[in-house]
Coordinates of C-alpha atoms in Angstrom, one line a residue:
Chain V
X1082 CA -5.4 -7.0 26.9
X1083 CA -1.8 -6.2 26.4
X1084 CA -0.9 -3.1 24.7
X1085 CA 1.9 -1.9 22.6
X1086 CA 5.3 -1.0 23.9
X1087 CA 7.9 0.8 21.6
X1088 CA 11.4 2.0 22.3
X1089 CA 13.2 2.5 19.2
X1090 CA 16.6 4.5 17.7
X1091 CA 17.3 4.4 14.1
X1092 CA 16.8 6.5 11.0
X1093 CA 16.5 6.4 7.4
X1094 CA 18.6 8.6 4.9
X1095 CA 20.5 10.6 7.2
X1096 CA 17.4 11.3 9.4
X1097 CA 17.3 10.0 13.0
X1098 CA 14.5 8.9 15.1
X1099 CA 14.8 8.1 18.8
X1100 CA 11.3 7.5 20.4
X1101 CA 9.7 5.6 23.3
X1102 CA 6.0 5.2 24.1
X1103 CA 3.4 2.8 25.0
X1104 CA -0.3 2.4 24.1
X1105 CA -3.3 0.6 25.1
X1106 CA -6.5 -0.4 23.4
X1107 CA -7.8 2.9 21.8
X1108 CA -6.1 5.2 19.5
X1109 CA -2.6 6.4 20.0
X1110 CA -1.9 9.4 17.6
X1111 CA 1.6 10.0 16.6
X1112 CA 1.1 13.6 15.8
X1113 CA 3.6 16.0 14.5
X1114 CA 4.6 17.9 11.4
X1115 CA 5.7 16.5 8.3
X1116 CA 9.3 15.0 8.5
X1117 CA 9.0 14.4 12.4
X1118 CA 9.5 10.8 11.9
X1119 CA 6.0 9.5 12.5
X1120 CA 5.7 7.3 9.4
X1121 CA 9.3 6.2 9.9
X1122 CA 8.4 5.0 13.3
X1123 CA 5.1 3.3 12.1
X1124 CA 7.3 1.3 9.2
X1125 CA 9.6 0.2 12.1
X1126 CA 6.8 -1.2 14.1
X1127 CA 5.3 -2.9 11.0
X1128 CA 9.0 -4.3 10.2
X1129 CA 9.2 -2.7 6.9
X1130 CA 12.1 -0.5 7.8
X1131 CA 14.8 -1.8 10.2
X1132 CA 15.5 0.3 13.4
X1133 CA 19.4 0.4 14.7
X1134 CA 18.2 -0.7 18.1
X1135 CA 15.2 -1.0 20.4
X1136 CA 12.4 -3.2 21.4
X1137 CA 8.8 -3.5 20.2
X1138 CA 6.3 -5.7 21.9
X1139 CA 2.6 -6.0 20.9
X1140 CA -0.2 -8.0 22.4
X1141 CA 2.2 -9.8 24.7
X1142 CA 4.5 -10.7 21.8
X1143 CA 8.0 -9.3 21.3
X1144 CA 8.2 -8.4 17.6
X1145 CA 11.7 -6.8 17.8
X1146 CA 14.4 -6.7 20.3
X1147 CA 17.9 -5.9 19.3
X1148 CA 19.4 -6.9 22.6
X1149 CA 18.0 -10.5 22.0
X1150 CA 18.3 -10.5 18.4
X1151 CA 14.5 -10.8 17.8
X1152 CA 13.4 -9.3 14.4
X1153 CA 10.0 -10.6 13.1
X1154 CA 9.5 -10.6 9.4
X1155 CA 6.4 -8.0 8.6
X1156 CA 4.3 -11.1 7.8
X1157 CA 4.8 -12.7 11.3
X1158 CA 4.1 -9.5 13.3
X1159 CA 0.4 -9.9 13.6
X1160 CA -0.5 -6.4 12.4
X1161 CA -2.8 -4.7 10.3
X1162 CA -1.6 -1.6 8.3
X1163 CA -3.7 0.9 6.6
X1164 CA -1.5 2.9 4.0
X1165 CA -2.0 6.3 3.0
X1166 CA -2.8 5.4 -0.6
X1167 CA -4.9 2.3 0.2
X1168 CA -2.7 -0.1 -1.6
X1169 CA -5.7 -2.3 -2.7
X1170 CA -4.7 -5.1 -5.0
X1171 CA -6.0 -4.0 -8.4
X1172 CA -6.3 -7.4 -9.9
X1173 CA -8.8 -8.6 -7.0
X1174 CA -12.4 -7.8 -6.3
X1175 CA -13.1 -6.0 -3.0
X1176 CA -14.2 -9.2 -1.5
X1177 CA -11.1 -11.0 -2.4
X1178 CA -9.1 -8.1 -1.1
X1179 CA -11.0 -8.0 2.1
X1180 CA -10.4 -11.7 2.7
X1181 CA -6.7 -11.6 1.6
X1182 CA -5.2 -12.2 5.0
X1183 CA -7.6 -15.2 5.3
X1184 CA -6.6 -17.2 2.0
X1185 CA -3.1 -15.6 1.6
X1186 CA -1.9 -14.7 4.9
X1187 CA -3.4 -17.7 6.9
X1188 CA -4.7 -15.5 9.6
X1189 CA -7.4 -16.9 11.7
X1190 CA -11.0 -15.9 11.4
X1191 CA -11.5 -13.7 14.6
X1192 CA -14.0 -11.3 13.0
X1193 CA -16.7 -12.6 10.6
X1194 CA -16.5 -11.0 7.3
X1195 CA -20.2 -9.9 7.5
X1196 CA -19.4 -8.1 10.7
X1197 CA -16.8 -6.0 9.2
X1198 CA -18.7 -5.5 6.0
X1199 CA -21.5 -4.1 8.2
X1200 CA -19.4 -2.1 10.3
X1201 CA -17.8 -0.3 7.3
X1202 CA -20.7 -0.2 4.9
X1203 CA -19.2 -2.3 2.4
X1204 CA -22.0 -4.5 1.3
X1205 CA -22.6 -2.8 -2.1
X1206 CA -19.0 -2.9 -3.0
X1207 CA -18.0 -6.6 -2.5
X1208 CA -18.0 -7.6 -6.2
X1209 CA -16.5 -4.3 -7.4
X1210 CA -12.8 -3.7 -8.5
X1211 CA -10.7 -1.3 -6.7
X1212 CA -10.2 0.9 -9.8
X1213 CA -13.9 1.7 -9.8
X1214 CA -13.9 2.8 -6.1
X1215 CA -14.0 6.5 -5.0
X1216 CA -11.1 7.6 -2.6
X1217 CA -13.1 7.3 0.4
X1218 CA -14.5 3.8 -0.5
X1219 CA -11.1 2.5 -1.2
X1220 CA -9.8 3.8 2.4
X1221 CA -13.0 1.9 3.9
X1222 CA -11.9 -1.4 2.1
X1223 CA -8.2 -0.9 3.2
X1224 CA -9.5 -0.4 6.7
X1225 CA -11.8 -3.6 6.5
X1226 CA -9.1 -5.6 5.0
X1227 CA -6.6 -4.7 7.9
X1228 CA -9.3 -5.4 10.5
X1229 CA -10.0 -8.9 8.9
X1230 CA -6.3 -9.8 9.3
X1231 CA -7.1 -10.1 13.0
X1232 CA -4.2 -7.9 14.1
X1233 CA -3.1 -7.5 17.7
X1234 CA -2.2 -3.9 16.6
X1235 CA -3.4 -1.5 14.0
X1236 CA -1.2 0.9 12.2
X1237 CA -2.6 3.7 10.1
X1238 CA -0.5 5.9 8.1
X1239 CA -2.5 9.2 7.4
X1240 CA -5.3 7.2 6.1
X1241 CA -7.4 10.4 5.3
X1242 CA -4.4 12.4 3.8
X1243 CA -5.3 11.4 0.2
X1244 CA -9.0 12.5 0.5
X1245 CA -10.7 16.0 0.2
X1246 CA -12.1 17.5 3.4
X1247 CA -15.7 16.4 2.6
X1248 CA -14.5 12.8 2.1
X1249 CA -12.6 12.9 5.3
X1250 CA -15.7 13.8 7.4
X1251 CA -17.5 10.9 5.7
X1252 CA -14.8 8.5 6.8
X1253 CA -14.1 9.7 10.4
X1254 CA -17.3 8.0 11.7
X1255 CA -16.0 4.6 10.5
X1256 CA -12.6 5.2 11.9
X1257 CA -14.5 5.9 15.3
X1258 CA -16.7 3.0 15.0
X1259 CA -13.3 0.8 14.4
X1260 CA -11.8 2.5 17.3
X1261 CA -14.8 1.9 19.6
X1262 CA -15.2 -1.9 18.3
X1263 CA -11.7 -3.2 17.9
X1264 CA -10.2 -3.8 21.3
X1265 CA -6.7 -3.4 20.2
X1266 CA -4.2 -0.5 20.2
X1267 CA -4.4 1.6 17.2
X1268 CA -1.4 3.9 16.3
X1269 CA -2.7 6.6 14.0
X1270 CA -0.3 8.8 12.1
X1271 CA -1.4 12.3 11.3
X1272 CA -0.4 16.0 11.2
X1273 CA -4.0 16.9 11.0
X1274 CA -5.2 18.5 14.4
X1275 CA -8.9 18.1 13.8
X1276 CA -8.4 14.4 13.0
X1277 CA -6.1 13.8 16.1
X1278 CA -8.5 15.8 18.4
X1279 CA -11.6 13.6 17.2
X1280 CA -10.0 10.2 17.3
X1281 CA -7.0 10.1 19.7
X1282 CA -7.2 8.7 23.3
X1283 CA -3.6 9.3 23.7
X1284 CA -1.3 11.6 21.8
X1285 CA 2.4 11.3 21.4
X1286 CA 3.7 14.7 20.0
X1287 CA 6.8 14.2 17.7
X1288 CA 9.2 16.7 16.5
X1289 CA 12.6 16.2 14.6
X1290 CA 12.5 12.3 15.4
X1291 CA 11.9 12.9 19.1
X1292 CA 8.9 12.6 21.4
X1293 CA 8.3 16.3 22.7
X1294 CA 5.2 15.3 24.8
X1295 CA 2.9 12.6 25.5
X1296 CA -0.2 12.0 27.4
X1297 CA -4.0 11.7 27.3
X1298 CA -5.4 13.7 24.3
X1299 CA -7.5 16.0 26.6
X1300 CA -4.5 16.8 28.7
X1301 CA -2.1 17.4 25.9
X1302 CA -4.5 19.6 24.1
X1303 CA -5.0 21.8 27.2
X1304 CA -1.3 22.4 27.8
X1305 CA -0.2 26.0 27.1
X1306 CA 3.5 25.1 26.7
X1307 CA 2.8 22.5 23.9
X1308 CA 1.5 23.3 20.5
X1309 CA 0.6 20.9 17.7
X1310 CA 2.2 20.9 14.3
X1311 CA -0.1 23.7 13.1
X1312 CA 1.5 25.8 15.7
X1313 CA -0.1 28.0 18.7
X1314 CA -2.6 29.8 16.2
X1315 CA -4.5 26.2 16.0
X1316 CA -4.3 25.5 19.7
X1317 CA -7.6 24.3 21.2
X1318 CA -8.9 22.3 24.1
X1319 CA -10.7 19.0 24.1
X1320 CA -13.8 18.9 26.4
X1321 CA -15.9 15.7 26.7
X1322 CA -19.6 15.8 27.5
X1323 CA -23.1 14.2 26.9
X1324 CA -25.9 15.5 25.0
X1325 CA -28.8 16.6 27.3
X1326 CA -31.4 17.9 25.0
X1327 CA -31.9 18.6 21.2
X1328 CA -33.9 21.5 20.0
X1329 CA -35.0 20.0 16.7
X1330 CA -36.7 23.4 15.8
X1331 CA -33.5 25.2 15.8
X1332 CA -31.1 22.3 15.2
X1333 CA -29.2 22.7 18.4
X1334 CA -28.0 20.3 21.1
X1335 CA -27.1 21.3 24.9
X1336 CA -24.2 19.4 26.0
X1337 CA -23.7 18.8 29.7
X1338 CA -19.8 19.3 30.6
X1339 CA -18.2 18.9 33.9
X1340 CA -18.7 22.5 35.2
X1341 CA -21.3 23.7 32.8
X1342 CA -23.1 23.1 29.7
X1343 CA -22.6 24.3 26.2
X1344 CA -24.8 24.7 23.1
X1345 CA -23.7 23.5 19.7
X1346 CA -25.2 22.9 16.4
X1347 CA -27.0 19.2 16.7
X1348 CA -25.9 17.7 13.4
X1349 CA -27.2 14.4 13.9
X1350 CA -26.9 14.1 17.6
X1351 CA -29.3 12.4 20.1
X1352 CA -29.7 12.8 23.8
X1353 CA -27.5 10.7 25.8
X1354 CA -24.7 10.4 23.3
X1355 CA -21.4 11.1 24.8
X1356 CA -19.4 13.5 22.5
X1357 CA -16.0 15.1 22.4
X1358 CA -15.6 18.8 21.3
X1359 CA -12.7 20.8 20.2
X1360 CA -12.8 24.3 21.3
X1361 CA -10.2 26.3 19.5
X1362 CA -8.4 28.8 21.7
X1363 CA -8.8 31.5 19.1
X1364 CA -12.7 31.0 19.2
X1365 CA -12.8 31.7 23.1
X1366 CA -13.1 35.2 24.4
X1367 CA -12.9 36.2 28.2
X1368 CA -15.2 38.5 29.9
X1369 CA -14.8 39.4 33.7
X1370 CA -18.7 39.1 34.3
X1371 CA -21.7 37.6 32.6
X1372 CA -22.7 39.6 29.3
X1373 CA -26.3 40.4 28.1
X1374 CA -27.4 41.4 24.7
X1375 CA -24.7 39.0 22.9
X1376 CA -25.3 36.6 20.0
X1377 CA -22.7 34.3 21.7
X1378 CA -24.7 31.4 23.1
X1379 CA -22.3 30.1 25.5
X1380 CA -21.1 31.6 28.7
X1381 CA -19.1 29.3 30.8
X1382 CA -17.8 30.3 34.4
X1383 CA -14.1 29.4 34.6
X1384 CA -11.1 30.2 36.5
X1385 CA -7.8 31.1 35.1
X1386 CA -5.0 28.6 35.9
X1387 CA -2.1 29.8 33.8
X1388 CA -1.1 32.3 31.3
X1389 CA 1.6 31.7 28.8
X1390 CA 2.7 34.8 26.7
X1391 CA 6.1 35.3 24.9
X1392 CA 7.4 38.4 23.6
X1393 CA 4.7 38.5 20.8
X1394 CA 1.5 40.1 21.0
X1395 CA -0.5 36.9 21.9
X1396 CA -1.2 35.1 25.1
X1397 CA -2.7 31.6 25.7
X1398 CA -4.9 31.4 28.9
X1399 CA -5.6 28.0 30.4
X1400 CA -8.9 27.9 32.4
X1401 CA -10.3 25.5 34.5
X1402 CA -14.0 24.5 33.7
X1403 CA -15.0 22.1 36.3
X1404 CA -12.6 19.2 36.2
X1405 CA -11.7 20.1 32.5
X1406 CA -9.6 22.5 30.8
X1407 CA -10.3 25.3 28.1
X1408 CA -7.8 27.4 26.3
X1409 CA -8.2 30.9 25.2
X1410 CA -6.1 32.9 22.9
X1411 CA -6.1 36.6 23.6
X1412 CA -3.8 39.6 23.2
X1413 CA -1.2 40.2 25.8
X1414 CA -2.8 43.7 26.1
X1415 CA -6.2 42.2 26.8
X1416 CA -4.7 40.1 29.4
X1417 CA -3.2 43.2 31.0
X1418 CA -6.2 45.4 30.6
X1419 CA -8.7 42.8 32.3
X1420 CA -5.9 42.2 34.8
X1421 CA -6.0 38.3 34.4
X1422 CA -3.9 36.4 36.6
X1423 CA -3.9 32.8 38.0
X1424 CA -7.1 32.0 40.2
X1425 CA -9.2 35.0 38.8
X1426 CA -12.7 33.9 37.9
X1427 CA -13.6 34.7 34.4
X1428 CA -16.4 34.1 31.9
X1429 CA -15.5 32.2 28.7
X1430 CA -17.6 33.4 25.7
X1431 CA -17.8 30.7 23.0
X1432 CA -19.8 31.1 19.6
X1433 CA -21.7 28.0 19.1
X1434 CA -21.2 28.0 15.4
X1435 CA -17.3 27.9 16.1
X1436 CA -17.6 24.4 17.3
X1437 CA -17.3 21.6 14.5
X1438 CA -19.6 18.9 14.5
X1439 CA -18.5 16.6 17.1
X1440 CA -17.3 13.0 16.9
X1441 CA -18.6 10.3 19.1
X1442 CA -16.8 10.4 22.4
X1443 CA -15.5 7.2 24.0
X1444 CA -17.9 5.7 26.4
X1445 CA -16.0 4.8 29.6
X1446 CA -15.8 1.1 30.0
Chain O
X757 CA -1.7 -29.3 -48.3
X758 CA 0.3 -32.7 -48.1
X759 CA 1.2 -34.6 -45.4
X760 CA 4.9 -33.4 -45.8
X761 CA 3.8 -29.8 -45.5
X762 CA 1.8 -30.7 -42.2
X763 CA 4.6 -32.5 -40.9
X764 CA 6.7 -29.2 -41.4
X765 CA 4.2 -27.2 -39.7
X766 CA 3.8 -29.5 -36.8
X767 CA 7.6 -29.7 -36.3
X768 CA 8.0 -25.9 -36.3
X769 CA 5.1 -25.6 -33.8
X770 CA 6.9 -28.2 -31.5
X771 CA 10.3 -26.5 -31.9
X772 CA 8.7 -23.1 -30.9
X773 CA 6.6 -24.3 -28.3
X774 CA 9.5 -26.3 -26.6
X775 CA 11.7 -23.3 -27.1
X776 CA 9.3 -20.9 -25.3
X777 CA 8.4 -23.5 -22.6
X778 CA 12.0 -23.8 -21.5
X779 CA 13.0 -20.1 -22.1
X780 CA 10.0 -18.5 -20.4
X781 CA 11.0 -19.3 -16.8
X782 CA 14.4 -18.4 -17.2
X783 CA 13.5 -15.2 -18.8
X784 CA 11.1 -14.6 -16.0
X785 CA 14.0 -15.1 -13.4
X786 CA 16.4 -12.8 -15.4
X787 CA 13.8 -10.1 -16.0
X788 CA 13.0 -10.3 -12.2
X789 CA 16.8 -10.1 -11.4
X790 CA 17.1 -7.1 -13.7
X791 CA 14.0 -5.3 -12.5
X792 CA 14.5 -5.8 -8.7
X793 CA 18.0 -6.4 -7.8
X794 CA 21.2 -4.2 -8.1
X795 CA 24.1 -6.5 -8.2
X796 CA 27.6 -6.1 -9.8
X797 CA 27.7 -7.2 -13.3
X798 CA 23.9 -6.2 -13.8
X799 CA 24.9 -4.2 -17.0
X800 CA 26.8 -7.2 -18.3
X801 CA 23.9 -9.6 -17.9
X802 CA 21.8 -7.1 -19.4
X803 CA 24.1 -6.9 -22.4
X804 CA 24.6 -10.6 -22.6
X805 CA 20.8 -11.1 -22.8
X806 CA 20.4 -8.6 -25.5
X807 CA 23.2 -10.1 -27.8
X808 CA 21.1 -12.5 -29.9
X809 CA 19.2 -9.4 -30.9
X810 CA 22.2 -7.6 -32.3
X811 CA 24.6 -10.2 -33.3
X812 CA 24.3 -11.6 -36.7
X813 CA 22.1 -14.7 -36.3
X814 CA 24.8 -16.8 -38.1
X815 CA 27.3 -15.7 -35.4
X816 CA 24.7 -16.8 -32.6
X817 CA 24.3 -20.2 -34.5
X818 CA 28.2 -20.6 -34.7
X819 CA 28.5 -19.9 -31.1
X820 CA 25.9 -22.6 -30.3
X821 CA 27.7 -25.0 -32.5
X822 CA 30.9 -24.4 -30.8
X823 CA 29.3 -24.7 -27.2
X824 CA 26.6 -27.3 -27.9
X825 CA 28.0 -29.2 -30.9
X826 CA 28.7 -33.0 -30.1
X827 CA 32.4 -32.0 -29.2
X828 CA 31.4 -28.7 -27.5
X829 CA 31.9 -28.5 -23.7
X830 CA 28.0 -27.6 -23.0
X831 CA 26.8 -30.3 -25.7
X832 CA 29.2 -33.0 -23.8
X833 CA 27.8 -31.9 -20.5
X834 CA 24.0 -32.3 -21.7
X835 CA 24.8 -35.5 -23.3
X836 CA 26.5 -36.7 -20.0
X837 CA 24.0 -35.4 -17.4
X838 CA 20.8 -35.9 -19.2
X839 CA 21.4 -38.0 -22.2
X840 CA 20.3 -35.1 -24.3
X841 CA 21.8 -34.4 -27.6
X842 CA 21.1 -31.2 -29.6
X843 CA 23.4 -31.2 -32.3
X844 CA 21.6 -31.7 -35.7
X845 CA 18.3 -32.6 -33.7
X846 CA 15.0 -30.9 -33.4
X847 CA 16.1 -29.9 -29.8
X848 CA 19.0 -28.2 -31.1
X849 CA 16.6 -26.1 -33.4
X850 CA 14.6 -25.3 -30.2
X851 CA 17.5 -24.3 -28.5
X852 CA 18.6 -22.0 -31.3
X853 CA 15.0 -20.6 -31.5
X854 CA 14.9 -20.2 -27.6
X855 CA 18.1 -18.2 -27.4
X856 CA 17.0 -16.0 -30.3
X857 CA 13.7 -15.3 -28.8
X858 CA 15.1 -14.9 -25.4
X859 CA 15.7 -11.0 -25.3
X860 CA 12.2 -10.8 -26.7
X861 CA 10.9 -12.5 -23.7
X862 CA 12.8 -10.7 -21.1
X863 CA 12.1 -7.1 -22.2
X864 CA 8.1 -7.1 -21.6
X865 CA 8.4 -9.1 -18.4
X866 CA 11.0 -6.8 -17.0
X867 CA 9.0 -3.8 -18.1
X868 CA 5.9 -5.1 -16.3
X869 CA 7.7 -6.1 -13.2
X870 CA 9.1 -2.6 -13.0
X871 CA 5.6 -1.2 -13.3
X872 CA 4.2 -3.1 -10.4
X873 CA 3.9 -0.9 -7.2
X874 CA 6.5 -2.5 -4.5
X875 CA 4.0 -1.2 -2.1
X876 CA 1.4 -3.8 -2.8
X877 CA 4.0 -6.5 -1.8
X878 CA 4.5 -4.7 1.3
X879 CA 0.8 -4.6 2.0
X880 CA 0.5 -8.5 1.3
X881 CA 3.3 -9.0 3.8
X882 CA 1.5 -6.9 6.6
X883 CA -1.7 -9.2 5.8
X884 CA 0.5 -12.2 6.8
X885 CA 1.5 -13.4 3.3
X886 CA 4.8 -14.8 3.4
X887 CA 7.3 -13.6 0.4
X888 CA 6.6 -16.6 -2.0
X889 CA 2.6 -16.3 -1.3
X890 CA 2.9 -12.5 -2.0
X891 CA 4.8 -13.4 -5.1
X892 CA 2.2 -15.8 -6.6
X893 CA -0.9 -13.9 -5.6
X894 CA 0.2 -10.3 -6.2
X895 CA 3.4 -10.1 -8.3
X896 CA 2.8 -12.8 -10.8
X897 CA -0.8 -11.9 -11.7
X898 CA 0.2 -8.2 -11.9
X899 CA 3.2 -9.2 -14.5
X900 CA 1.1 -11.5 -16.4
X901 CA 0.3 -9.0 -19.3
X902 CA 4.1 -8.6 -19.8
X903 CA 4.7 -12.5 -19.7
X904 CA 1.9 -13.0 -22.2
X905 CA 3.3 -10.4 -24.6
X906 CA 6.7 -11.8 -24.2
X907 CA 5.6 -15.4 -24.8
X908 CA 3.6 -14.3 -28.0
X909 CA 6.5 -12.2 -29.3
X910 CA 8.9 -14.9 -28.6
X911 CA 6.9 -17.6 -30.2
X912 CA 6.4 -15.6 -33.3
X913 CA 10.3 -15.1 -33.2
X914 CA 11.0 -18.8 -32.6
X915 CA 8.6 -19.9 -35.4
X916 CA 10.4 -17.8 -38.0
X917 CA 14.0 -18.5 -36.7
X918 CA 16.4 -18.9 -39.6
X919 CA 20.0 -18.0 -39.6
X920 CA 21.0 -19.4 -36.1
X921 CA 19.0 -22.6 -36.6
X922 CA 20.6 -23.3 -40.1
X923 CA 23.9 -22.7 -38.9
X924 CA 23.6 -24.7 -35.6
X925 CA 21.5 -27.6 -36.8
X926 CA 21.6 -27.4 -40.4
X927 CA 18.4 -28.0 -42.6
X928 CA 17.6 -31.8 -42.2
X929 CA 13.9 -32.6 -43.5
X930 CA 11.9 -34.2 -40.6
X931 CA 14.3 -33.3 -38.0
X932 CA 15.5 -29.5 -38.0
X933 CA 13.6 -28.3 -41.2
X934 CA 11.3 -25.8 -39.8
X935 CA 9.0 -23.5 -41.8
X936 CA 11.5 -20.9 -42.6
X937 CA 14.1 -23.4 -43.6
X938 CA 11.7 -25.4 -45.6
X939 CA 10.4 -22.4 -47.5
X940 CA 13.9 -21.6 -48.2
X941 CA 14.6 -25.0 -49.5
X942 CA 11.6 -25.1 -51.8
X943 CA 12.3 -21.7 -53.1
X944 CA 15.8 -22.9 -54.2
X945 CA 14.0 -25.8 -56.1
X946 CA 12.6 -25.1 -59.6
X947 CA 9.2 -27.1 -58.5
X948 CA 8.8 -25.8 -55.2
X949 CA 6.9 -22.5 -55.8
X950 CA 3.3 -23.8 -55.1
X951 CA 4.6 -25.7 -51.9
X952 CA 6.6 -22.8 -50.7
X953 CA 3.4 -20.5 -51.1
X954 CA 1.3 -22.9 -49.0
X955 CA 3.7 -22.9 -46.3
X956 CA 4.1 -19.1 -46.5
X957 CA 0.4 -18.7 -46.1
X958 CA 0.5 -21.2 -43.3
X959 CA 3.2 -19.1 -41.4
X960 CA 0.9 -15.8 -42.0
X961 CA -1.9 -17.7 -40.4
X962 CA 0.2 -19.0 -37.3
X963 CA 1.7 -15.7 -36.7
X964 CA -1.8 -13.8 -37.1
X965 CA -3.3 -16.5 -34.7
X966 CA -0.8 -16.0 -32.0
X967 CA -1.0 -12.1 -32.0
X968 CA -4.9 -12.4 -31.9
X969 CA -4.8 -15.0 -29.1
X970 CA -2.4 -12.7 -27.1
X971 CA -4.7 -9.6 -27.8
X972 CA -7.7 -11.4 -26.6
X973 CA -6.0 -12.6 -23.4
X974 CA -4.8 -9.2 -22.7
X975 CA -8.1 -7.8 -23.2
X976 CA -9.6 -10.4 -20.9
X977 CA -7.1 -9.4 -18.2
X978 CA -7.7 -5.7 -18.7
X979 CA -11.5 -6.2 -18.4
X980 CA -10.9 -8.1 -15.2
X981 CA -8.8 -5.4 -13.7
X982 CA -11.3 -2.7 -14.6
X983 CA -14.5 -4.3 -13.7

């Protein structure tokens, strides 16, 4: 399956954007603070905002090429777009909204309606009107509607930002299901670290209209020199693993990682499931040897790779855990008193309760 | 009511329906331009559209007579191109009614178009709908309440139009004598009071019926939107 290639220069309202990235099937997050140009880039890919120059190709088709004078209208780009505010048609039932691309857009019938309805749990909503739906239901319908347009590329512009925290975690599993079933590139715009950590395969970090870093999510999140929009305080590594056992009596799961195992709250996990965990750097403490008499349930043997510390009181320590990376945020004073240096073996202490209920990991295929 | 009175009501309905039938698509186009496009002379178009609302109707009627009379430039053009004579014909009464009702058609349509979230049309585009399809499936249905409100208001205005009509096409029984003109003529005659009263009641019923019908349609549309 051919992916997405983007190279764009342009701007809107005195605000300049210059980006280049490519994406394959799976979620590519355009990640950055508000005003970084994420939505601008997305609108240029969709064709609702004209770039000054560049080239966009998706699914083997050129959508835009300033050098060759190609600029397809939005309705000819074969995309699906999930807007921040849903943008459901208020005068149509959910069913008519879902099938809009079929009857008004003449898009072919790739996915059966019933399949999308089942995937997103829309069965009970079909005859309802958008005005009667909750915010979360609306975004699920918007997602289904975009999928039923049989897009070669799915664009999502902060689809969860209009929802409160509880609703977001209701929708995330649906987004994961779409990610795992739709074998197309998905470009996901967000400034929420947790969403990106949970969904993204690849991360493109934008700042002031430019790409400052890009790469596989786990690698990017483990870098000490790159911090997300929330800043260094929110830094944290992504680790992938497989649920080994679930202790039903205590509601705990043991997840096997490369280089160790970690205990976390089970929250509906079953053995054999692959999961992705975000371990915040601020939730990781370091010790020189294993400790006893601690409530902290996870002690992971690691090796120091790199220490980044500025003039401030904090330091960010990158650790090797098997083939994976962890980040620990300490004071520079601790770093010096423990004598931490690259190559030094340490034990990372991680409280089980600090780890959020994980999203489903992506099975290798 | 006698046959003559029924004929007057029939003529009035014909004149008002023809006026709205022709004026409505034009009014929609003008409302769309005013709501969606920024072009030089936009303020002038807006002012021209509203002229019949503020000018004395007699002046509008006189303007129509000058432009569309048998010797008027537009009157001769209509005659030459379509074989259509409007001077002193019911078609002229319809033209006068349409011109007078025009601002009342444009305003609610423009307001309803302005209230539509442009993002919905953008969404239709990302779902593969070409602009004309997006217009027919999204813009037009969402503007419908405004179109209906305008049509009813315009119909009522066309039905009761007096000044411009009498100035432009005179008061010819059976040809241009609509309800208002007939009532006026009957009230001038010493024996016409009873007939005038019947026509007055008929016009009240017609106007009331039109307003009730529009309320009913609006309520149905509203129910469809909220279900």
